[in-house]
XYZ file of C-alpha atoms in Angstrom:
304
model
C 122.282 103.947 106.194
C 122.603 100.282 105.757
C 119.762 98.166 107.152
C 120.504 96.512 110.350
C 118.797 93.373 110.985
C 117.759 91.601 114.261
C 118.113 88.004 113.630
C 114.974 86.865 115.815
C 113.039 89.083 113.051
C 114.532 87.084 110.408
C 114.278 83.640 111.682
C 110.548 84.520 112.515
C 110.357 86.007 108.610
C 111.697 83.135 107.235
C 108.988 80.595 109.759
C 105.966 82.973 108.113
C 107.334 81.857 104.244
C 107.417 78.716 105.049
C 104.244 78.156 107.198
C 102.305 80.787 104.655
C 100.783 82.848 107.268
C 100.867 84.609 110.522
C 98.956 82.170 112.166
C 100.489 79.198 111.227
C 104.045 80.868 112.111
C 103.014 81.254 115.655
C 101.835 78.001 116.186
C 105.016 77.097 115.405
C 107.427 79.122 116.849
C 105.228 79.245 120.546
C 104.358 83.293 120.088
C 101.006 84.931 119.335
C 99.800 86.278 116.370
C 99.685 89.924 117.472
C 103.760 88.992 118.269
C 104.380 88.265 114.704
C 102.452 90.804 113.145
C 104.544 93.600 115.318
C 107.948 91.422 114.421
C 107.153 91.765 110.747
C 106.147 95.159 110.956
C 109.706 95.560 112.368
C 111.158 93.908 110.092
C 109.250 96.059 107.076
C 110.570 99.779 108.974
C 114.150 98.056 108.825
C 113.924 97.214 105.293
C 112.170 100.322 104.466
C 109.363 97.980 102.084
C 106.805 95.658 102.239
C 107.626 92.207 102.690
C 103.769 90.635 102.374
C 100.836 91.077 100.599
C 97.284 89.814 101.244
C 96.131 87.035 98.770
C 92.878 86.050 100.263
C 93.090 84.209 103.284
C 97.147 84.034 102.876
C 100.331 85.621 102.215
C 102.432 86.707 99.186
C 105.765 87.988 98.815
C 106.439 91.147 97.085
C 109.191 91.471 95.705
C 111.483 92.788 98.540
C 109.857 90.052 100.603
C 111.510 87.312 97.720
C 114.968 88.966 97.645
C 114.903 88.871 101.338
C 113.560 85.300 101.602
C 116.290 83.996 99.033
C 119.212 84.917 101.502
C 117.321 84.185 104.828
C 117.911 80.470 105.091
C 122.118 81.248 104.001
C 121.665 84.425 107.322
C 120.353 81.777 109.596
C 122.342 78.545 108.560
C 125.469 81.040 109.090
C 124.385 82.197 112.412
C 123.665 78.534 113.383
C 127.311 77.437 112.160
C 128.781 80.336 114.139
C 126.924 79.485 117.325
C 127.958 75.843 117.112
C 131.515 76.484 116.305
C 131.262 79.576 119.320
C 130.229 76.754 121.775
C 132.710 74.032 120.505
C 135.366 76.613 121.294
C 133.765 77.459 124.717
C 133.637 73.212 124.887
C 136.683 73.199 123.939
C 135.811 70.710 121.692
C 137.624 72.662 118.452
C 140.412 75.667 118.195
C 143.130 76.435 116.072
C 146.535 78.140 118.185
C 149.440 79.150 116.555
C 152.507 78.398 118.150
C 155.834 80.440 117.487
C 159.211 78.523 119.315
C 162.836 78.403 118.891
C 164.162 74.872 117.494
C 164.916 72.760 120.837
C 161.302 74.085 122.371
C 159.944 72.376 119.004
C 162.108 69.379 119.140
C 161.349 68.587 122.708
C 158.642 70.488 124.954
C 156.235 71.037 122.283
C 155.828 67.230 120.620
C 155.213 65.729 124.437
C 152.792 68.909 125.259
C 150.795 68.230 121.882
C 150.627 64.356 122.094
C 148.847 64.798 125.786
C 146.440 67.811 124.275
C 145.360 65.877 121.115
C 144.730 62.776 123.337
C 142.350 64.593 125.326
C 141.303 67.383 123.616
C 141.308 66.061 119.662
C 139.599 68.409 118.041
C 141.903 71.211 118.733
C 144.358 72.231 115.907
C 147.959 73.274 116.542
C 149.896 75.985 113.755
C 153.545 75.296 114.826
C 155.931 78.167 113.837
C 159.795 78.564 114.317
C 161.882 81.542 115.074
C 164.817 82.641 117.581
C 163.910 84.905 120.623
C 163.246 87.742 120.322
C 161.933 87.357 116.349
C 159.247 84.894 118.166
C 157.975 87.411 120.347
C 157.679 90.045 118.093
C 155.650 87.705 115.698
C 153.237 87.499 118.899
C 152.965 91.648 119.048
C 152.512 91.073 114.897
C 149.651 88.965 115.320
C 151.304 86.375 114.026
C 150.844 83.844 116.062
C 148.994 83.135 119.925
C 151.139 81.685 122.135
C 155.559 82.430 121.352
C 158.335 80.073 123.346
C 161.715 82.040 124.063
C 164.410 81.578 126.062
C 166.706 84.502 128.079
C 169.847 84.350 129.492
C 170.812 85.821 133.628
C 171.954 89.126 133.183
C 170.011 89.487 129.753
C 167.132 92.798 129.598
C 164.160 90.943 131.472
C 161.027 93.659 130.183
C 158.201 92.334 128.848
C 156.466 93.976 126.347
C 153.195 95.878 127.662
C 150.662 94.085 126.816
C 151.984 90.379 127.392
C 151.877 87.928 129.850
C 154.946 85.766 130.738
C 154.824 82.372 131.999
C 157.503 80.844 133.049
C 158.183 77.340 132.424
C 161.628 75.979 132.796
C 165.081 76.242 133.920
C 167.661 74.545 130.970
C 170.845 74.086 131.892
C 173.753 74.639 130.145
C 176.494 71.687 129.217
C 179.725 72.154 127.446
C 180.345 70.113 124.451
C 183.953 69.127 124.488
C 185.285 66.354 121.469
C 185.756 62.656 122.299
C 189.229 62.282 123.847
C 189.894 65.671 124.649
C 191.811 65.818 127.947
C 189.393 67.777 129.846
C 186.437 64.972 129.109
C 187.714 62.772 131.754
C 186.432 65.026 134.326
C 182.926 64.858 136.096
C 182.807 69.107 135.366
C 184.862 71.472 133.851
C 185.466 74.830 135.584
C 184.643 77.889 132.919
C 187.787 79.647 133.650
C 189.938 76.509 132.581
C 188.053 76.879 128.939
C 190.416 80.128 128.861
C 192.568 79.861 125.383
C 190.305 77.021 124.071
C 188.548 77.954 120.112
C 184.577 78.443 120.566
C 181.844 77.838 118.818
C 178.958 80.150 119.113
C 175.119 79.830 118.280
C 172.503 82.204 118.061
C 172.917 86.042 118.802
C 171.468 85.978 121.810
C 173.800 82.340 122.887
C 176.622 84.295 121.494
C 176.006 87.273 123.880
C 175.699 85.085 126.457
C 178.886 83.170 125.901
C 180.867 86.527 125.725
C 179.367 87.946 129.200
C 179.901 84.510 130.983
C 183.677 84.747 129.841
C 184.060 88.065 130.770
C 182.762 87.144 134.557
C 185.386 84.547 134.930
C 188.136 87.060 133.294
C 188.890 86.155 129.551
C 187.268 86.755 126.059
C 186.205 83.407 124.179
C 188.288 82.533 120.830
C 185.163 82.445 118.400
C 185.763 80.610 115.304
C 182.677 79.914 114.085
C 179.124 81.124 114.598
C 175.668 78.894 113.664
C 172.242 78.701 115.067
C 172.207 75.072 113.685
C 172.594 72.544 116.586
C 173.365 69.675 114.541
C 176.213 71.838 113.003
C 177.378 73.097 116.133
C 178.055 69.600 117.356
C 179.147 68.230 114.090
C 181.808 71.427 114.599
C 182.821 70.091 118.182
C 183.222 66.541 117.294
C 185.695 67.351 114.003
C 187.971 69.465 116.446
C 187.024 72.757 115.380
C 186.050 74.413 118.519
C 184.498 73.298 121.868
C 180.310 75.035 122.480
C 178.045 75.835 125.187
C 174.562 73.454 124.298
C 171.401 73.300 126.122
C 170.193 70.527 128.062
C 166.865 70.441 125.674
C 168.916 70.536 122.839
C 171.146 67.076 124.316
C 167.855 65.404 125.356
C 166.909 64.735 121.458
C 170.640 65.338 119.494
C 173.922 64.117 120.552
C 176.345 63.427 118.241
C 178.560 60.127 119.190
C 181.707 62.276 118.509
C 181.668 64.936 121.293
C 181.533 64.280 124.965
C 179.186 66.902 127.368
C 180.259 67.963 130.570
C 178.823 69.908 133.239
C 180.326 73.532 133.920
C 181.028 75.569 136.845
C 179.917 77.577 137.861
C 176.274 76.226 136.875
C 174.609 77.949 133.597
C 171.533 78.490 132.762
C 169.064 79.870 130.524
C 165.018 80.454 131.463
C 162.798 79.027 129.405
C 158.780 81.194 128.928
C 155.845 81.310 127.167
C 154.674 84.593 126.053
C 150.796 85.451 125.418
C 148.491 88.289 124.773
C 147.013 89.385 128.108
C 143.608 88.727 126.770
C 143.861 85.500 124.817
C 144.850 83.695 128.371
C 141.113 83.723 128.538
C 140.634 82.131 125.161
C 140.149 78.110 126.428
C 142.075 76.545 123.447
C 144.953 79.113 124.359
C 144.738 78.552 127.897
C 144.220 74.646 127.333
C 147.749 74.890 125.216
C 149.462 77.032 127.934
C 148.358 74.647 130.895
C 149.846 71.486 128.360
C 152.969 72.914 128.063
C 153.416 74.145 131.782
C 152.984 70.180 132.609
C 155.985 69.554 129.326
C 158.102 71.724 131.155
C 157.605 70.511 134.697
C 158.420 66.685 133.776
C 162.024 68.416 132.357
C 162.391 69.779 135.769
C 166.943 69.418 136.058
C 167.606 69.483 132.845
């Protein structure tokens, strides 16, 4: 079997080279001399050799004892670095979290979550990654990231994978994007069921679905003409007369194009808006720290 070494043996090993005897290694380090003698003794049964041999009055190192003593100060300066960067994390002073979140999350809560954690908290380091739900959640069960933003619609399976946490975060409500000057833009909301025999355009899977089961409720199937998970192209889409779309309020907040007019519907759509975590990094403070920064992103978007 491999030797094991206790570190306190090896930081007391390295204090005896350096001092040159027993003696002078407990002065320094506070113990007695019979404590270092049974520490290096320790040491020796770990090893399996001798680490010392008398020279007079002193100490010299066989030549197990110089291997050892070449990699001792490396051991400790590495066990120093890790307890340092251990208590910056419990500090949290430092931390790296990886982020996973679908386009309007990244466009909107997470740049006013991460300008109020870096303020406060700089030396924590954000990864930001991008995917559609549920891609971004399964990158979180990969390991692939800490902390994944996704969005469901009412209706839409609700489980949550064993082992995750859900937070819930925001409400984002749904606007239809009608082009400038079409005739129902001059009202203040636009009843879903009066959409009937209009051409659609549909996002992502999961906006698509959504779009179809909405219909269905008020009694028609949607005319889809075209399908994108690119906002801008969405709009762009709307505002050249192609079809009419369902947008988010987060998407609205940060892209409009001047072409296309938004409208409230009725009755009042929605999508929820979570942050999904491993059940035991909550505990992790730079993962917690993230979590409680985007919570407070989220609440100030409160009616959107």
């Amino acid at each position: 079997m491999e030797p094991v070494f206790d570190s306190r043996h090896i930081r007391t090993f390295h204090e005896v080279v350096r001092a040159g005897s027993y003696s002078a290694a407990a002065r320094e380090l506070g113990y007695t001399q019979p404590a270092i003698t049974q520490q290096m003794k320790a040491l020796e049964r770990t090893v399996g050799v001798a680490l010392f041999t008398r020279a007079g009055r002193g100490l010299r190192l066989t030549e197990a004892g110089e291997a050892l003593s070449r990699h001792a100060e490396l051991i400790l300066g590495s066990l120093s670095a890790a307890q340092q960067q251990l208590a910056a994390l419990a500090r949290l002073r430092a931390g790296r979290v990886r982020v996973c979140a679908f386009p309007s999350a990244n466009a909107t809560l997470i740049p006013e979550a991460m300008a109020r954690l870096l303020a406060e908290h700089p030396g924590v380091r954000v990864e930001l990654l991008e995917a559609e739900p549920p891609d971004s959640v399964q990158r979180l069960l990969r390991g692939e990231c800490d902390i994944a933003l996704a969005f469901r619609y009412p209706g839409s399976a609700t489980e949550v994978p064993d082992g995750l946490d859900e937070i819930p975060l925001m409400e984002d409500l749904l606007t239809v994007l009608l082009p400038v000057g079409h005739p129902l833009g001059r009202r203040h909301a636009v009843r879903l069921v009066d959409l009937d025999g209009e051409r659609w355009i549909a996002g992502c899977p999961r906006c698509r679905a959504n779009l179809l089961n909405v219909c269905a409720e008020e009694g028609f199937a949607p005319d889809i003409v075209f399908s994108t998970d690119d906002n801008l192209a969405v709009q762009s889409l709307v505002a050249a007369g192609v079809g009419i779309a369902l947008m988010p309020a987060l998407v609205l907040s940060f892209m409009c194009h001047r072409k296309v007019t938004g409208r409230a519907v009725e009755p009042h759509l929605r999508r929820q808006v979570s942050a999904y975590v491993l059940r035991e990094h909550r505990r992790i403070p730079a993962t917690g720290l993230v979590l409680d920064h985007l919570r407070r992103a989220a609440a100030s978007r409160i009616g959107c």
